[in-house]
GROMACS .gro file of C-alpha atoms in nm:
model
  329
    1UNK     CA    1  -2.612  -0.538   5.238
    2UNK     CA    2  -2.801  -0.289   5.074
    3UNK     CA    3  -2.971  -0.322   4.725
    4UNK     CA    4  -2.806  -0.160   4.432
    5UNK     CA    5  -3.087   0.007   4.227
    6UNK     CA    6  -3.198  -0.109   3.863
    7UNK     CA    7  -3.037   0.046   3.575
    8UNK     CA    8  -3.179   0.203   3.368
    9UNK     CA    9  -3.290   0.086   3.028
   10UNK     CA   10  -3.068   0.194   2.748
   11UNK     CA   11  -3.174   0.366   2.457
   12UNK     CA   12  -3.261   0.043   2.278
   13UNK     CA   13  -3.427  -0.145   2.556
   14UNK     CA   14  -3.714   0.181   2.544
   15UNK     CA   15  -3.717   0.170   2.198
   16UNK     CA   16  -3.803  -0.221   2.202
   17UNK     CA   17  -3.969  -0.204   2.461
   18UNK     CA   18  -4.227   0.047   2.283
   19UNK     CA   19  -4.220  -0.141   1.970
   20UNK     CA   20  -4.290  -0.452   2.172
   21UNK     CA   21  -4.601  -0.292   2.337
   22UNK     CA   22  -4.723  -0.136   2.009
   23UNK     CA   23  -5.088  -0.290   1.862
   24UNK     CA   24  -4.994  -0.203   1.535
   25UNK     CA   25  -5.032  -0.566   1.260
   26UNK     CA   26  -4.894  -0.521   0.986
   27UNK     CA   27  -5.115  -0.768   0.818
   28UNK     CA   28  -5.403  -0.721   0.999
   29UNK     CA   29  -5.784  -0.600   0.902
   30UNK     CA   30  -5.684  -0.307   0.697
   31UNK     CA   31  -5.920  -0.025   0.822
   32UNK     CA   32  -5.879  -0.140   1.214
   33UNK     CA   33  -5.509  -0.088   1.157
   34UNK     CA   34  -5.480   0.228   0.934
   35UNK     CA   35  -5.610   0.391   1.228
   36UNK     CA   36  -5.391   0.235   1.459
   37UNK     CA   37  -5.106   0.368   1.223
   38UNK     CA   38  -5.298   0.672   1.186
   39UNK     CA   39  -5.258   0.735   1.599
   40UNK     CA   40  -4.866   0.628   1.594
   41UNK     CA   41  -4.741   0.805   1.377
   42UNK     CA   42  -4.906   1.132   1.471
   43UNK     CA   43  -4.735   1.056   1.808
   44UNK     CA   44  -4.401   1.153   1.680
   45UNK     CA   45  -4.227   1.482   1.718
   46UNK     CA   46  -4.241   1.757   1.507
   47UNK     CA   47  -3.993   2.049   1.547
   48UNK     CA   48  -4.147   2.377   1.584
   49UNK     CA   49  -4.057   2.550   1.277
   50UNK     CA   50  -4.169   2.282   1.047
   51UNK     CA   51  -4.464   2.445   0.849
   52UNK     CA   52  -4.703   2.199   0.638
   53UNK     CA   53  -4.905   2.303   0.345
   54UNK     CA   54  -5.155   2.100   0.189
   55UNK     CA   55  -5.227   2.134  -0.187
   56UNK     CA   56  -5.194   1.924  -0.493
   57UNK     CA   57  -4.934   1.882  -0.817
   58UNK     CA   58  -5.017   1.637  -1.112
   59UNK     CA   59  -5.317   1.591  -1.022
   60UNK     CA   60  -5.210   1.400  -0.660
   61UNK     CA   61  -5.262   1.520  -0.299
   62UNK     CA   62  -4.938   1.654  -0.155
   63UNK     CA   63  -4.843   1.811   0.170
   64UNK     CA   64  -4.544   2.101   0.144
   65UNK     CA   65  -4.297   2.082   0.419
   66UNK     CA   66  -4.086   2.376   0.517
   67UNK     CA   67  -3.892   2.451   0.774
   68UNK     CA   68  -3.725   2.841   0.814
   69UNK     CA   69  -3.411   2.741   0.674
   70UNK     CA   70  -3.522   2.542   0.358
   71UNK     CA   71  -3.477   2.672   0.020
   72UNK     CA   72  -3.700   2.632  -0.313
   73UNK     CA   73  -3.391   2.559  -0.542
   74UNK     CA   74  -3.352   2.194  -0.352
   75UNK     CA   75  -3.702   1.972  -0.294
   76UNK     CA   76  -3.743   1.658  -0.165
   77UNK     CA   77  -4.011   1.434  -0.292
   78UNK     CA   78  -4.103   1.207  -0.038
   79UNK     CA   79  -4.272   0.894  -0.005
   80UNK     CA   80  -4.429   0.778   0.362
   81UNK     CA   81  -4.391   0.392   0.445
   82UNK     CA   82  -4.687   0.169   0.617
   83UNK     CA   83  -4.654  -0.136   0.380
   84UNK     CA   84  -4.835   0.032   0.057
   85UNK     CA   85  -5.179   0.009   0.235
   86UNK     CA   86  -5.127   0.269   0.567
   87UNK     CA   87  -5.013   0.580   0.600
   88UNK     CA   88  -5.027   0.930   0.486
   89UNK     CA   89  -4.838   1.226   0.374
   90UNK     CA   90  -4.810   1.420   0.667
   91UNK     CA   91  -4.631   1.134   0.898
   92UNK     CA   92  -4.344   1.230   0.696
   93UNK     CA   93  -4.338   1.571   0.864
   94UNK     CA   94  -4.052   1.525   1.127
   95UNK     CA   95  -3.873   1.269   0.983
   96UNK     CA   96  -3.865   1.406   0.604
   97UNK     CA   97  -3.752   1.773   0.790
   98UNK     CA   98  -3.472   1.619   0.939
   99UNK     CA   99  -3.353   1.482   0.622
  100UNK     CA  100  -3.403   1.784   0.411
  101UNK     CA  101  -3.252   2.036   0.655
  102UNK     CA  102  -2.895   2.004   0.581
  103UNK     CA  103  -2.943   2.004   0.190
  104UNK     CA  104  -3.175   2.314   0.339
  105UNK     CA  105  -3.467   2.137   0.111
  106UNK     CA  106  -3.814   2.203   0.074
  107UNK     CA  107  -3.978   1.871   0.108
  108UNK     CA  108  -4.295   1.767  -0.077
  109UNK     CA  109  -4.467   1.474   0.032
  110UNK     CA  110  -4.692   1.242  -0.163
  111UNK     CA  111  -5.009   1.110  -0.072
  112UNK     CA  112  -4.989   0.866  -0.293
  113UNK     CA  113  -5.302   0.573  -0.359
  114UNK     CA  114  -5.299   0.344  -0.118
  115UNK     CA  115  -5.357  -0.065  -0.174
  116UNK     CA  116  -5.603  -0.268  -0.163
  117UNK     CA  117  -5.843  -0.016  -0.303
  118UNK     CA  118  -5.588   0.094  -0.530
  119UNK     CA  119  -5.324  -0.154  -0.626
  120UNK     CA  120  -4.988  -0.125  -0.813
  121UNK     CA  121  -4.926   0.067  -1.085
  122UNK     CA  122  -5.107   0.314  -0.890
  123UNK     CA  123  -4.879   0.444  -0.614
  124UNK     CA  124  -4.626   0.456  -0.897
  125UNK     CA  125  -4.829   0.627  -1.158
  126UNK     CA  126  -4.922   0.948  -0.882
  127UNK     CA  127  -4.529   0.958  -0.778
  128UNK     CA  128  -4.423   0.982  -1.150
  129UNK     CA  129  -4.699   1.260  -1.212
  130UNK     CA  130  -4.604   1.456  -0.874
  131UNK     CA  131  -4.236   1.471  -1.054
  132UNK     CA  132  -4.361   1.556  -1.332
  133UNK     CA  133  -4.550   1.878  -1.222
  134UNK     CA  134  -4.225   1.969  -0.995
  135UNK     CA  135  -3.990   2.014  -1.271
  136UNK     CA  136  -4.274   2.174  -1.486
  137UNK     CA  137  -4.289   2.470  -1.199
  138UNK     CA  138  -3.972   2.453  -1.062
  139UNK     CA  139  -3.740   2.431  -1.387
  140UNK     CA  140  -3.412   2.559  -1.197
  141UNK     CA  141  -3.489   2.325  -0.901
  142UNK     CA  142  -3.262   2.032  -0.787
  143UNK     CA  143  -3.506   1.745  -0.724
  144UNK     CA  144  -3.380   1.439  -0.482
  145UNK     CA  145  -3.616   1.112  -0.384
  146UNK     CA  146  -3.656   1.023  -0.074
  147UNK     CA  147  -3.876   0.716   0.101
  148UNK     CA  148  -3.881   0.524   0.375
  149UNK     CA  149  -4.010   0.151   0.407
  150UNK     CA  150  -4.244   0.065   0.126
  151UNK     CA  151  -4.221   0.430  -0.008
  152UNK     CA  152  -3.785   0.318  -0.052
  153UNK     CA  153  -3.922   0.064  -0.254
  154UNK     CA  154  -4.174   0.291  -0.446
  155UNK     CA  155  -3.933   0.544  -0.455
  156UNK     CA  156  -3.721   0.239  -0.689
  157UNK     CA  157  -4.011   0.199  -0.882
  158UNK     CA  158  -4.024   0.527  -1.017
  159UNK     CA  159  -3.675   0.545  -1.097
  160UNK     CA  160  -3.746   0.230  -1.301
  161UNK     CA  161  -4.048   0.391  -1.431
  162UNK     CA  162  -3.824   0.728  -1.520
  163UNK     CA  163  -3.567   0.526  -1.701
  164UNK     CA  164  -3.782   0.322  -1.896
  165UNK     CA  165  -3.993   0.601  -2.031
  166UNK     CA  166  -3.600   0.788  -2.119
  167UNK     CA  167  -3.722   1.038  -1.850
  168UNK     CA  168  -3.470   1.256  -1.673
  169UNK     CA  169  -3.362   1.065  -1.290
  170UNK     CA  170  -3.398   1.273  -1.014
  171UNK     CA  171  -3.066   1.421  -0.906
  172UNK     CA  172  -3.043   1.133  -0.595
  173UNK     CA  173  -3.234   0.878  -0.398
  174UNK     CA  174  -3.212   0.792  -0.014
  175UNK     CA  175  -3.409   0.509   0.109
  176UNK     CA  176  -3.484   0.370   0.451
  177UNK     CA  177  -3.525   0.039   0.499
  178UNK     CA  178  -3.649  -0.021   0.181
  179UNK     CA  179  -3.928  -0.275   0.122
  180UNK     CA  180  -3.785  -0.376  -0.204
  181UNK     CA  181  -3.879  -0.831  -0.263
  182UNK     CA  182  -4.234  -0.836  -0.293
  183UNK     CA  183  -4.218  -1.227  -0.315
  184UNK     CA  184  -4.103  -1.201   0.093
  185UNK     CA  185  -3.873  -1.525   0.091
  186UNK     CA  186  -3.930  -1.724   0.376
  187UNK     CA  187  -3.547  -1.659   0.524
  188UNK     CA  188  -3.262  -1.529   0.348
  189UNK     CA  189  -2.870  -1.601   0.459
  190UNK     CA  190  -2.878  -1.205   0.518
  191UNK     CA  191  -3.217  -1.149   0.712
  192UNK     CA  192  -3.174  -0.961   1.004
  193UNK     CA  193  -3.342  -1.142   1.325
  194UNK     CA  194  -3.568  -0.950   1.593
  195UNK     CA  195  -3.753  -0.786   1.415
  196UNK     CA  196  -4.046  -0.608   1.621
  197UNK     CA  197  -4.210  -0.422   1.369
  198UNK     CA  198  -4.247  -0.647   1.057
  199UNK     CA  199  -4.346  -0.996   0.972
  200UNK     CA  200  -4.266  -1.228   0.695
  201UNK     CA  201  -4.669  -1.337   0.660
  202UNK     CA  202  -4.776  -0.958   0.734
  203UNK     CA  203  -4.548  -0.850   0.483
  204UNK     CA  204  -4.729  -1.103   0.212
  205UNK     CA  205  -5.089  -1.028   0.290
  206UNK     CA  206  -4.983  -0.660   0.197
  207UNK     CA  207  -4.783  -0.770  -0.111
  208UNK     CA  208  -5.100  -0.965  -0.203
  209UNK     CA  209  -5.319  -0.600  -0.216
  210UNK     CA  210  -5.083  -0.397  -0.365
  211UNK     CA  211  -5.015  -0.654  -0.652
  212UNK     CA  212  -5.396  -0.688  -0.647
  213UNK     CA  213  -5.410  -1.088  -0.625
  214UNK     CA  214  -5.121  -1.139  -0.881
  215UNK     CA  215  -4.940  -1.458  -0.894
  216UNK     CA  216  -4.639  -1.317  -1.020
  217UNK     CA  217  -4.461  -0.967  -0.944
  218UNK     CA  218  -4.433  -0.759  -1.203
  219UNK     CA  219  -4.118  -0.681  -1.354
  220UNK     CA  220  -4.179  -0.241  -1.295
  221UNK     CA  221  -4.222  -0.357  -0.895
  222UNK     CA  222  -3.883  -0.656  -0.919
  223UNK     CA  223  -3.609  -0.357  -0.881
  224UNK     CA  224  -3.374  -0.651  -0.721
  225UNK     CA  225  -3.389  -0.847  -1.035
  226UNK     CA  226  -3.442  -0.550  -1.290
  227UNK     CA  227  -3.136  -0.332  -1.490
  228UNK     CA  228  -3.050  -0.065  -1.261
  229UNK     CA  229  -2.805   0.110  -1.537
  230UNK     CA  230  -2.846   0.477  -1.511
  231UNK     CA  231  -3.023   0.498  -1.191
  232UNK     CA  232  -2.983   0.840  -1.016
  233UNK     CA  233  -2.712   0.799  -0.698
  234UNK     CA  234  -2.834   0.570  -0.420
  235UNK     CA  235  -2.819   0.592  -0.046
  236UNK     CA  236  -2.900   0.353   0.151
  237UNK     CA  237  -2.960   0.228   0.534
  238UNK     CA  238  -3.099  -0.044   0.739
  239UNK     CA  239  -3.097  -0.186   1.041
  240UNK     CA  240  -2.931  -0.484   1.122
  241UNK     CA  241  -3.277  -0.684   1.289
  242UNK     CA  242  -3.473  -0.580   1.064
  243UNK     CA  243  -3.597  -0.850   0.814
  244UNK     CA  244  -3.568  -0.644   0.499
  245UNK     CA  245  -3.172  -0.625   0.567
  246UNK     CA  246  -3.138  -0.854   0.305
  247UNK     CA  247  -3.303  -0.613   0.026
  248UNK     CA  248  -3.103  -0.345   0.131
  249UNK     CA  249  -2.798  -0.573   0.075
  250UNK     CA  250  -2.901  -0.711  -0.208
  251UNK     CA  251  -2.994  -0.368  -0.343
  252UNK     CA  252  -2.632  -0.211  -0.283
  253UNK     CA  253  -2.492  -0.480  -0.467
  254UNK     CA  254  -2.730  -0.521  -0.798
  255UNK     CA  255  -2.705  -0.109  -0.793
  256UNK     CA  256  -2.289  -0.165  -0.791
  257UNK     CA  257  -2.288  -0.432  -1.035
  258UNK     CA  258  -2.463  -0.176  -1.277
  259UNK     CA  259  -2.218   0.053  -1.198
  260UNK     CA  260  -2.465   0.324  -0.971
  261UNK     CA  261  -2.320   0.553  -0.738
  262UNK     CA  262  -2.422   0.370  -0.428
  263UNK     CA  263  -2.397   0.424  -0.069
  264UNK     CA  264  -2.485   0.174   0.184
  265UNK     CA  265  -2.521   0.195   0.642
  266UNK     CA  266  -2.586  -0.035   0.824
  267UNK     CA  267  -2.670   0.031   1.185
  268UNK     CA  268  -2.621  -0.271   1.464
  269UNK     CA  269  -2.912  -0.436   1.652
  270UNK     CA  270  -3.156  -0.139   1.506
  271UNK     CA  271  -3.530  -0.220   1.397
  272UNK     CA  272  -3.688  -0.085   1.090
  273UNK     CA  273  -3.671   0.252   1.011
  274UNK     CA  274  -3.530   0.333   1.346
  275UNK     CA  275  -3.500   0.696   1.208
  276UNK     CA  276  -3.833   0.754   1.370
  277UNK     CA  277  -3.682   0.780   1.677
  278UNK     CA  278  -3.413   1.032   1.666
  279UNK     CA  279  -3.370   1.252   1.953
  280UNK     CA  280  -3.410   0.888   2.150
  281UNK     CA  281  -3.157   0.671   1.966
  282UNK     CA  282  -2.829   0.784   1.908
  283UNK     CA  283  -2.799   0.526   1.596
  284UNK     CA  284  -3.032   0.680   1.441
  285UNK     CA  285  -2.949   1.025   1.519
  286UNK     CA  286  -2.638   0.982   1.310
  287UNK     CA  287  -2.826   0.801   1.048
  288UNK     CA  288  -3.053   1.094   0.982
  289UNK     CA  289  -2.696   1.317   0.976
  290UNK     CA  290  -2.543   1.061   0.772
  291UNK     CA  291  -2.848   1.124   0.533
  292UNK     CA  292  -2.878   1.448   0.545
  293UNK     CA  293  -2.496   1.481   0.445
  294UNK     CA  294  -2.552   1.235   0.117
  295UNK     CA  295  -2.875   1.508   0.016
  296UNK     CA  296  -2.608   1.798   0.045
  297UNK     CA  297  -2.395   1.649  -0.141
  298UNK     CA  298  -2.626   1.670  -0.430
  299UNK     CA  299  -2.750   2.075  -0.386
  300UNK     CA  300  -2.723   2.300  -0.646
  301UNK     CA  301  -2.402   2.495  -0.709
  302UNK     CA  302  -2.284   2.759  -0.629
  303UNK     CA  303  -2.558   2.713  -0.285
  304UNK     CA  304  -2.695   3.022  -0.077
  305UNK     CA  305  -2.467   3.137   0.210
  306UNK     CA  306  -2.490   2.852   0.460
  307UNK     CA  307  -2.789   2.948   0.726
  308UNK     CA  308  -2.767   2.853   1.114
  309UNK     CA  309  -2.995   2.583   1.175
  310UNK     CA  310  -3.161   2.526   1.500
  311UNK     CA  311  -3.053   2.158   1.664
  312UNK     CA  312  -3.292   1.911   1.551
  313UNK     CA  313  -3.205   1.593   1.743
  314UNK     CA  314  -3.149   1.865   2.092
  315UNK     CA  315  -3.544   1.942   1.976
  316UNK     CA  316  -3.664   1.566   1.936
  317UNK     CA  317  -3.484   1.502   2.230
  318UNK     CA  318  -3.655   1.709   2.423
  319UNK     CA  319  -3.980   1.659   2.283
  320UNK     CA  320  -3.941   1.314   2.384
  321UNK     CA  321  -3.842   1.395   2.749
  322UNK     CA  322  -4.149   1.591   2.748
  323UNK     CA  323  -4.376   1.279   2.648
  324UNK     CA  324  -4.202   1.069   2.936
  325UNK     CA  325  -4.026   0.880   2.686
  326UNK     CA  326  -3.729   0.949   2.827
  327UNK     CA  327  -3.781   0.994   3.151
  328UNK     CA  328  -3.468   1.134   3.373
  329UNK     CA  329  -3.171   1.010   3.254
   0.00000   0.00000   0.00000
């Protein structure tokens, strides 16, 4: 009788099984793993047509995103993840694209300060003054939020920060995944479970820098227990393993209470921000659509005649095929 031959992996078993295999510690030594973070996320695909500008607005580092079918009356500020302490503006670049291109955005990214050298308020404090010197030159501009990981829950912050210095909102805010209890409970009823990307004592040592040694969190960085009133719309996703699920719950529900426009996804068995790999996962391909939809939603009116857009998830996919990622399926 002949052997039937292996089958092959589904989309999540590569995905874990990359994540799995992945050096990156999320509470490890901090320079050792920057560059770590550093080498992974420049890994990811970029589509061809995605243009990147450095320059600077308020005073903070920023890297200008484009893409040929974005538009200067929509931006999207953006905010990079890697737990307040990694990262940098330009791992946004694919990701943030795919977001912005239905809303046909221009996307500005933030290279904000990064913890422990420079702990909270100052992440917030560059954000704000990046918004500030957006609708300064671009008056007519619609201006959305967008952040992923810790830059969901910086992304929070500022909105906190806007409302509590009677600052206009931004016209929306999409966050994914959003790092949003800086306390980290130990386990919450809601806490996703297989999590291959964060860790609940990872997650502290990086709460510890960015609150510089604190003992207590600061109410301007406690958006779960703060009044959300007047918050610009919220949408938001997670994935079901991931242990911040419970933020993003929790989130959606305080932003109801207080009567926010609020969207809320939740994708099945997907780790955190599982957007990274669209053009391999089909979850989150339709999470970056679902996205992209909420942003359009929010576009100026009357918009420019719609524009043709080239297929970005056909591109990551292929890009992906290319690295041996996906291999011949």
């Amino acid at each position: 009788m002949s052997e039937q031959p292996a089958a092959a992996p589904s989309q999540r078993q590569i995905v874990e099984n990359l994540l799995r295999n992945s050096p990156f510690d999320i509470g490890g030594e901090i320079l050792e793993q920057r560059e770590i973070y550093r080498q992974m996320m420049s890994g990811l695909p970029v589509p061809d047509d995605v243009t990147a500008r450095p320059g600077e607005l308020g005073g903070v580092p920023v890297v200008t995103f484009t893409t040929h079918v974005a538009a200067p009356d929509m931006i999207l500020l953006y905010l990079h993840g890697g737990a307040y302490a990694f990262g940098a503006a330009r791992d946004a670049a694919g990701l943030a694209c795919g977001l912005a291109r239905p809303a046909r955005a221009t996307v500005v990214s933030v290279d904000y300060r990064l913890a422990p050298e420079h702990p909270f308020p100052a992440a917030v404090d560059d954000v704000v003054s990046v918004y500030h010197a957006l609708r300064t030159e671009n008056p007519s501009a619609t201006i959305a939020f967008a952040g992923e990981s810790a830059g969901g829950g910086l992304a929070l912050s500022t909105l906190l920060a806007l409302k509590e210095s009677e600052e206009p909102q931004p016209a929306a805010a999409l966050l994914l995944s959003p790092w949003l209890d800086l306390t980290v409970p130990a386990q919450h009823p809601a806490t996703g479970t297989g999590d291959m990307v964060l860790t609940t004592e990872g997650l502290r040592t990086r709460a510890l820098d960015y609150l510089g040694g604190a003992d207590t969190v600061p109410t301007a960085v406690d958006p779960l227990n703060a009044d959300l009133t007047g918050l610009a719309p919220l949408h938001i996703q997670a994935g079901s393993s991931e242990i911040l699920l419970a933020d993003a719950l929790r989130l959606a529900a305080r932003a109801a209470e207080a009567h926010v426009p609020v969207e809320l996804r939740i994708s099945a068995h997907m780790q955190h921000v599982f957007h990274n790999f669209a053009g391999l996962l089909d979850e989150a391909d339709a999470a970056i659509r679902a996205a992209g939809d909420f942003l359009s939603t929010h576009r100026p009116v009357p918009s420019a005649p719609r524009t043709p857009t080239p297929d970005y998830i056909k591109d990551r996919r292929e890009a992906h095929r290319s690295d041996g990622v996906l291999g011949q399926r």
